[in-house]
Tab-separated table of C-alpha atoms in Angstrom:
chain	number	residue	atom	x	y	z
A	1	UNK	CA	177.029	32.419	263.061
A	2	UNK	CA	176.892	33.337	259.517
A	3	UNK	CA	172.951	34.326	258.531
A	4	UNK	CA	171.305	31.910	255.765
A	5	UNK	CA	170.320	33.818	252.677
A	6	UNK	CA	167.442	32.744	251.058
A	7	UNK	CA	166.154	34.144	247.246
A	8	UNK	CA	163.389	35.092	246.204
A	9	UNK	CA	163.280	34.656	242.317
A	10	UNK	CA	159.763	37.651	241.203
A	11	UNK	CA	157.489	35.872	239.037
A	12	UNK	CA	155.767	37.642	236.167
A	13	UNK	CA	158.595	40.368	236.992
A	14	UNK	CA	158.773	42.314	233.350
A	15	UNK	CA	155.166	41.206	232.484
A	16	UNK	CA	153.325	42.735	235.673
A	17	UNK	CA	155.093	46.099	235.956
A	18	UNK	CA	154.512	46.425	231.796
A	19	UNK	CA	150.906	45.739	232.351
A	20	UNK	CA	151.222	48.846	235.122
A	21	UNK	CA	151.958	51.098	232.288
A	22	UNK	CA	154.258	53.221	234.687
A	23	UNK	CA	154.257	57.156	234.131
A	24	UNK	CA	157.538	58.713	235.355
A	25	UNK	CA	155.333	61.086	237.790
A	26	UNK	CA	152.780	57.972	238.780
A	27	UNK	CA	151.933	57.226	242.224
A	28	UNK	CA	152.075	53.479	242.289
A	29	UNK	CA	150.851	50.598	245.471
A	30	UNK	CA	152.816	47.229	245.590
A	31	UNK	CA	150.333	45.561	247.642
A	32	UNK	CA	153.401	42.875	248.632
A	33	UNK	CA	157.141	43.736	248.769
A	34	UNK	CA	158.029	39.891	249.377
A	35	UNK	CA	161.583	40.975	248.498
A	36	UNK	CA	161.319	43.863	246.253
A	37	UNK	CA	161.015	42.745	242.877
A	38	UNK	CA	158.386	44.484	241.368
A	39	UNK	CA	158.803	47.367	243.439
A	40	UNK	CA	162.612	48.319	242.547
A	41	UNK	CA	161.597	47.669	238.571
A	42	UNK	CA	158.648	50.281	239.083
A	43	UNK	CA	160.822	52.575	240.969
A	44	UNK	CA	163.422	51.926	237.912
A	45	UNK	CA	160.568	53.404	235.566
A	46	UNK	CA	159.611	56.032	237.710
A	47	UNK	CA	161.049	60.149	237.310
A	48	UNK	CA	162.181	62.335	240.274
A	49	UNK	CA	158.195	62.499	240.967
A	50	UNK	CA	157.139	59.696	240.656
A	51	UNK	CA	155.939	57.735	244.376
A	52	UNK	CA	155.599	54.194	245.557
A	53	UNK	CA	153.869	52.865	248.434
A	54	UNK	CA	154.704	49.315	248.992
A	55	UNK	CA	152.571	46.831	252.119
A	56	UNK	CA	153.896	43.535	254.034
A	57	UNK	CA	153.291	41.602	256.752
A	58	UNK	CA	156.331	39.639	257.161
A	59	UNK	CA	158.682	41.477	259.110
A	60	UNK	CA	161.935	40.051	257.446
A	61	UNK	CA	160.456	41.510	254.100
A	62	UNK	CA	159.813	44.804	256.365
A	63	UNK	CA	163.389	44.882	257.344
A	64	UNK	CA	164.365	45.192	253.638
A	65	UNK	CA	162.044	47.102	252.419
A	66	UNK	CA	163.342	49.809	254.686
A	67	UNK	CA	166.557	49.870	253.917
A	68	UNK	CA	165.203	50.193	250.027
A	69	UNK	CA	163.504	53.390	251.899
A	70	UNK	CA	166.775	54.632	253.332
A	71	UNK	CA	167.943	54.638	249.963
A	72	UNK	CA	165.482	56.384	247.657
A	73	UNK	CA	162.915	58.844	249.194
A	74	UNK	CA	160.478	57.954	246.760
A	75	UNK	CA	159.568	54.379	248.181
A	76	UNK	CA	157.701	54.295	251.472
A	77	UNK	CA	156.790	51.195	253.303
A	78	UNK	CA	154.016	50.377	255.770
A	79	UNK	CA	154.007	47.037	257.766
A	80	UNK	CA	150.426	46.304	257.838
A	81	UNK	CA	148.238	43.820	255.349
A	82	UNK	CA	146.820	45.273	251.892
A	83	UNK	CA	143.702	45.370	253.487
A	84	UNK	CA	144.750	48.867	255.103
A	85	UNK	CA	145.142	50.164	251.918
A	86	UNK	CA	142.528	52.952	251.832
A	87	UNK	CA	143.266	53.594	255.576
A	88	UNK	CA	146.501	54.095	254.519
A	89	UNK	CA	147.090	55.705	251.484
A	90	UNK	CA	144.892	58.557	253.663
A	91	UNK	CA	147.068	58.548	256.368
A	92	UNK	CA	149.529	59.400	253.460
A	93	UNK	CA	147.609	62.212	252.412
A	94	UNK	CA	147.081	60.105	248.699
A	95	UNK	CA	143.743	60.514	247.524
A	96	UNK	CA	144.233	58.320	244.410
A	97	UNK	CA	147.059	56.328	242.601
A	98	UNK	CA	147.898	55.465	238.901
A	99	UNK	CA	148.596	51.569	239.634
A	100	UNK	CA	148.276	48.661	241.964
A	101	UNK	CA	150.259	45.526	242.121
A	102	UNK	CA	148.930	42.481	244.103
A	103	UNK	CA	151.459	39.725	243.630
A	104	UNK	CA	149.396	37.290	246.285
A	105	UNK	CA	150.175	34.147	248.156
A	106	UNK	CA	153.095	33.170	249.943
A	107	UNK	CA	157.015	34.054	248.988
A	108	UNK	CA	159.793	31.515	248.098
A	109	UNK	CA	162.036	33.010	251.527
A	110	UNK	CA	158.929	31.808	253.512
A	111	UNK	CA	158.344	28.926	251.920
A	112	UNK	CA	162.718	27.936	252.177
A	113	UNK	CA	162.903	29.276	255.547
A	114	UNK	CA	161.914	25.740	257.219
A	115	UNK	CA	162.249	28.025	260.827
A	116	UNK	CA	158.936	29.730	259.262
A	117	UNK	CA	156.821	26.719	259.239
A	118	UNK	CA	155.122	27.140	255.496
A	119	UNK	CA	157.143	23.822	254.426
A	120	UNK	CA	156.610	20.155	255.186
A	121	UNK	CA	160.016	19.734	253.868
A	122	UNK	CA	161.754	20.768	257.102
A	123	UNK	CA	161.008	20.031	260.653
A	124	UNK	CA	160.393	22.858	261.993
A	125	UNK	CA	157.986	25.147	264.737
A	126	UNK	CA	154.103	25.224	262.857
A	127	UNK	CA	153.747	28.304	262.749
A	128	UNK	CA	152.445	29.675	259.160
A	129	UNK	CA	152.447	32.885	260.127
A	130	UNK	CA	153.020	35.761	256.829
A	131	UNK	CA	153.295	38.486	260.138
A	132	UNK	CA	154.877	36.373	262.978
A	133	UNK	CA	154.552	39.204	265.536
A	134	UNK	CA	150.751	39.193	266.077
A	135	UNK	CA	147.964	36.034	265.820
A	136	UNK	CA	147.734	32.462	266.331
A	137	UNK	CA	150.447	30.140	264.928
A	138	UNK	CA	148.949	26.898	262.573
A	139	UNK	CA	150.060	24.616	265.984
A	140	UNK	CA	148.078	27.119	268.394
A	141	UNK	CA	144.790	26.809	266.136
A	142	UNK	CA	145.311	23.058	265.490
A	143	UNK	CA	144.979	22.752	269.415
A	144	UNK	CA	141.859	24.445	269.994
A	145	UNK	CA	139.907	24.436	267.015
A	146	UNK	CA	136.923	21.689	266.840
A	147	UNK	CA	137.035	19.240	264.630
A	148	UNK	CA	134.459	20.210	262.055
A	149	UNK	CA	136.135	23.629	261.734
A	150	UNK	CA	139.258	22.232	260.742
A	151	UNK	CA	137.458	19.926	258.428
A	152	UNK	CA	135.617	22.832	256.632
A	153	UNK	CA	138.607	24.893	256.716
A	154	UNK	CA	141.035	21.651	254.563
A	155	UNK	CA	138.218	21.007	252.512
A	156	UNK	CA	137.044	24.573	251.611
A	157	UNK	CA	140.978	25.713	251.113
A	158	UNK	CA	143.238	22.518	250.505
A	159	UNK	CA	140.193	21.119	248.196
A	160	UNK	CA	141.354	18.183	249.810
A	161	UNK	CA	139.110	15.045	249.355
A	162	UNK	CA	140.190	13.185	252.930
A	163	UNK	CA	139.710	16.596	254.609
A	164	UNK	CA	137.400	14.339	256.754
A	165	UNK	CA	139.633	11.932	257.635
A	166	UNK	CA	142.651	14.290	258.528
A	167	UNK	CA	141.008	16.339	261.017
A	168	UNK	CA	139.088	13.246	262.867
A	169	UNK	CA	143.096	12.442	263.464
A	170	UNK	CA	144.401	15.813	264.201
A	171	UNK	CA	141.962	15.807	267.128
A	172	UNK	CA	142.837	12.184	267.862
A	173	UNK	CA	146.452	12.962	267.981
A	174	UNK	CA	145.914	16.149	270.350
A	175	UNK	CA	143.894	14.082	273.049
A	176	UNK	CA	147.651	12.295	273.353
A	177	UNK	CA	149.896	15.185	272.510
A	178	UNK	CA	149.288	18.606	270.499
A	179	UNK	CA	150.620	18.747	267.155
A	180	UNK	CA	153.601	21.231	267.598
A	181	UNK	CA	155.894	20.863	264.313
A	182	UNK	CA	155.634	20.246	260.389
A	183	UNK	CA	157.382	17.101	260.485
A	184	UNK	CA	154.378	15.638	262.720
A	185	UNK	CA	151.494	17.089	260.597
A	186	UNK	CA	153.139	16.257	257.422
A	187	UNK	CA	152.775	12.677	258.506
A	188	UNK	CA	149.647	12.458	260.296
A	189	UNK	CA	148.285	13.849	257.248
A	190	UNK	CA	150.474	11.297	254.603
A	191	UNK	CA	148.772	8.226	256.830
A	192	UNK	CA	145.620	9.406	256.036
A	193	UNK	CA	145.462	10.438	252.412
A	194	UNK	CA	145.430	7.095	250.346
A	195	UNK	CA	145.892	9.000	246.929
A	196	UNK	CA	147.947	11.659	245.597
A	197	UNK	CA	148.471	13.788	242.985
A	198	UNK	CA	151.585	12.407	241.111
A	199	UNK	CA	154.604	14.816	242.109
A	200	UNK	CA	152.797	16.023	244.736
A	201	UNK	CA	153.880	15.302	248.663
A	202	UNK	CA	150.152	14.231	250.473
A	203	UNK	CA	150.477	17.016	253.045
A	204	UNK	CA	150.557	19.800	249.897
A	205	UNK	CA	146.805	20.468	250.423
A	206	UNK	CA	146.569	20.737	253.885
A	207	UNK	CA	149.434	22.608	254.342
A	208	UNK	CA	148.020	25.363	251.969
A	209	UNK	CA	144.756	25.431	253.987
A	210	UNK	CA	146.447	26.109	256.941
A	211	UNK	CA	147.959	28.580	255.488
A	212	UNK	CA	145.376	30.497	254.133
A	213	UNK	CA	143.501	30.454	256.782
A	214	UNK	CA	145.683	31.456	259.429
A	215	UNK	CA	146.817	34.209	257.701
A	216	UNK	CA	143.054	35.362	256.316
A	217	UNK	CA	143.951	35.045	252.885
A	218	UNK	CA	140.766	35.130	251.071
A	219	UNK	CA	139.105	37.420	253.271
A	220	UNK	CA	141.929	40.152	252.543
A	221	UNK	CA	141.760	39.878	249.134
A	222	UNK	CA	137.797	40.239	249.198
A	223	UNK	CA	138.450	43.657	251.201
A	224	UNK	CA	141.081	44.971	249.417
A	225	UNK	CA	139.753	44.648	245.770
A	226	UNK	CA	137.126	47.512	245.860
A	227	UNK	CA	139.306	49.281	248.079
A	228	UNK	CA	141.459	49.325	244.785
A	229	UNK	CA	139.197	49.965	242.988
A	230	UNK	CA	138.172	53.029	244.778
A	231	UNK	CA	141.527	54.358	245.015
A	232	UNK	CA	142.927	54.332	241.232
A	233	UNK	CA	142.492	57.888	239.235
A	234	UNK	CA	141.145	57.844	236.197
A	235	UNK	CA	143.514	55.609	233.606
A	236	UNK	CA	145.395	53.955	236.309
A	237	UNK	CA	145.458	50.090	236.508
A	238	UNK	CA	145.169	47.039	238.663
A	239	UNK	CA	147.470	44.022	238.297
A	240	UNK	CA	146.935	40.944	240.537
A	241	UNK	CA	149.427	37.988	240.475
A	242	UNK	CA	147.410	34.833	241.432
A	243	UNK	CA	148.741	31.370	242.260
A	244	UNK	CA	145.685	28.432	243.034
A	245	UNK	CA	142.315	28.400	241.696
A	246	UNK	CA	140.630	29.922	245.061
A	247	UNK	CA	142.908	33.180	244.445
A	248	UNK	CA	142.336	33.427	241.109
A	249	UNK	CA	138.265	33.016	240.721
A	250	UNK	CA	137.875	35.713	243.730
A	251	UNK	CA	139.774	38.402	240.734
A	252	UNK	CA	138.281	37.139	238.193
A	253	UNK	CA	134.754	37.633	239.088
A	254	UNK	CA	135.541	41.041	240.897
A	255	UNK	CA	136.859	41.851	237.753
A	256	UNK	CA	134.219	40.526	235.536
A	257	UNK	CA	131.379	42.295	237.686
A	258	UNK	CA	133.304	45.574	238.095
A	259	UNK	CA	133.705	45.605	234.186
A	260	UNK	CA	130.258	44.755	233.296
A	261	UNK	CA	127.640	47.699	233.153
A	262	UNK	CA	124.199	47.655	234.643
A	263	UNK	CA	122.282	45.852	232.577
A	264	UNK	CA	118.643	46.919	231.424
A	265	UNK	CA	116.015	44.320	230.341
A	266	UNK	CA	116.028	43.834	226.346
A	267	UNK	CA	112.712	45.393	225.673
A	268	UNK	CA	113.670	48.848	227.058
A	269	UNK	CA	114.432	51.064	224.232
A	270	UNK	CA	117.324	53.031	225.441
A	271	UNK	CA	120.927	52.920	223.684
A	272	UNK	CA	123.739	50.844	225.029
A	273	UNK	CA	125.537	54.408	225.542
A	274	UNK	CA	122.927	55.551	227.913
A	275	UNK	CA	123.674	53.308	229.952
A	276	UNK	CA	126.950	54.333	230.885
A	277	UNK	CA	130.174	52.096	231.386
A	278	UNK	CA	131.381	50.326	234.138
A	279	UNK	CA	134.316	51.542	236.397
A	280	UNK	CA	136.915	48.807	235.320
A	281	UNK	CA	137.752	47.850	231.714
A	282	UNK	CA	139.168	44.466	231.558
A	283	UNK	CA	143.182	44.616	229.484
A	284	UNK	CA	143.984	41.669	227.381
A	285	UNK	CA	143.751	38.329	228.582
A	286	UNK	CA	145.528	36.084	231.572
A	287	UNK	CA	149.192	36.042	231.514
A	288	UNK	CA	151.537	33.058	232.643
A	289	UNK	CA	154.565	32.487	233.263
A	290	UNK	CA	156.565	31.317	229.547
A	291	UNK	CA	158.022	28.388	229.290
A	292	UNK	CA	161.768	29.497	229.673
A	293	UNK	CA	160.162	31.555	233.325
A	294	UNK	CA	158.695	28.144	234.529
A	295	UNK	CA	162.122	26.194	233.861
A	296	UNK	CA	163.797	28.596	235.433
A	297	UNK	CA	161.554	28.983	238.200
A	298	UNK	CA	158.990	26.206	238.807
A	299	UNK	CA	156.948	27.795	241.582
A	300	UNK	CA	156.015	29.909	238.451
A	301	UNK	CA	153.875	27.363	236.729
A	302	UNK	CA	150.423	28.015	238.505
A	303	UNK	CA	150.614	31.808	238.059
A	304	UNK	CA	148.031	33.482	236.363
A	305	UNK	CA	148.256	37.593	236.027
A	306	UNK	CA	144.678	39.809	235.546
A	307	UNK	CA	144.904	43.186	234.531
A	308	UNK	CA	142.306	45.928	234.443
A	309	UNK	CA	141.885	50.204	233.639
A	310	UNK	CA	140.027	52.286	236.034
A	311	UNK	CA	137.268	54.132	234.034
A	312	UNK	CA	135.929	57.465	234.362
A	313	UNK	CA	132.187	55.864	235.927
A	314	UNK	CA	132.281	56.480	239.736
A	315	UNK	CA	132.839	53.547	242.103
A	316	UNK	CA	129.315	51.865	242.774
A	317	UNK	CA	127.861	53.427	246.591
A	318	UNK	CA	127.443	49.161	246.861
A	319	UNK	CA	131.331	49.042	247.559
A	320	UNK	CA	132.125	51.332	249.831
């Protein structure tokens, strides 16, 4: 049987390793291979001693990544989330790195692989899973979770306005039989949304909850931030590819509070310089995808790249 190939088209491809500022002899982090992308350009811009480290979960991305491995001795992968990335890097005897590249949420192979479960296009398993060889799958939760869990978890993540509605019937429809396939969600949910978003299928926003919560989205990007921020020398920088608002507002204020100095009342006479700067200078403002990117590639339309530099100010002791 001849293996479906799916593609994975790297958004923000040129503009994130650019914002990287890649030194021939820099030791970079690709916080998520997907399917290599950004990591091959960086390795492209990168001398004899140069390094990369790249992290996934998904063990199809894994399975690529290695061979990339096989093939230049200067890319090592580790199958573990970002959140490991201190724990890590240590194990790797790297005390500090010139770049990091988050590229976050889920990749187009995941999302086309209807066997995966990400899509309410195809009927297929629910299952969600980024890693599918450890945790519970989306149908495994669905089945035991009480009702105002699931509720919290579509509102909170989906932003979904009928979150109340659709988990009163998930719970209704597992008294009878357990939800066990995206087909079946995708409908329960479309009978009880009685609005939508033109363009946009009824399920979209409880199908991204799932997601995200299943695979501990949020939380891992809440970890791994200062755990970046910790690791970069001097002059290195942090790049993070965001794609909903949730995502996106989680960087943003990391960014904005790491890049804002302790601030002193305005009567104290003491000189802004005294004060001392703060460990992350924010580069330039949010990128997106251009218009040619976004006709090529739709899924590129919600993307939104921050960048920051590492100062010389120590990490705040609040962080680690």
């Amino acid at each position: 049987m001849t293996q479906t190939v799916f593609t994975h088209r790297t958004v923000l491809l040129a503009e994130a390793v650019d914002a990287l500022a890649v030194r021939p002899d820099g030791v970079y982090v690709d916080c998520t291979f997907g399917r290599g992308g950004h990591s091959r350009l960086i390795l492209s811009r990168l001398g004899p001693e140069g390094r990369l480290i790249a992290f996934d979960k998904d063990p199809e991305a894994i399975r690529e990544a290695e061979q990339l491995a096989q093939q230049d001795t200067r890319f090592t992968i580790v199958h573990e989330g970002f959140e490991t990335l201190e724990r890590e890097l240590a194990r790797l005897n790297i005390a500090a790195v010139d770049g990091v590249l988050m590229d976050l949420g889920v990749s187009s192979p995941q999302i086309d692989d209807g066997r995966r479960g990400f899509s309410f296009r195809f009927d297929a398993p629910l299952d969600m899973r980024m890693d599918t060889s450890r945790g519970l799958t989306a149908a495994q939760w669905l089945a035991s979770a009480d009702e105002t869990e699931i509720r919290e978890v579509i509102k909170t993540y989906g932003e979904e306005r009928f979150a109340r509605k659709i988990a009163a019937a998930i719970v209704a429809q597992r008294d009878e039989s357990p939800l066990t396939t995206t087909r079946e969600l995708a409908l329960l949910v479309a009978k009880n949304v009685h609005s939508r978003e033109p363009g946009q299928d009824p399920a979209t926003r409880t199908f991204q909850a799932i997601r995200i919560h299943i695979n501990g989205e949020l939380e891992e990007l809440n970890r791994v931030l200062p755990q970046a921020g910790r690791v970069l020398a001097e002059g290195g920088r942090l790049a993070v590819i965001s794609f909903h608002s949730l995502e996106d507002r989680i960087v943003k204020l990391f960014m904005r509070d790491a890049a804002t100095a302790d601030k002193l009342p305005a009567w104290v006479a003491v000189r802004a310089v005294d004060i001392g700067e703060a460990p992350l200078k924010i580069i330039g403002k949010p990128v997106r995808a251009s218009s040619d990117e976004i006709a090529e590639n739709p899924r590129s339309r919600s993307a939104i790249m921050r960048t920051a530099l590492r100062t010389a100010t120590p990490w705040p002791e609040r962080d680690a």
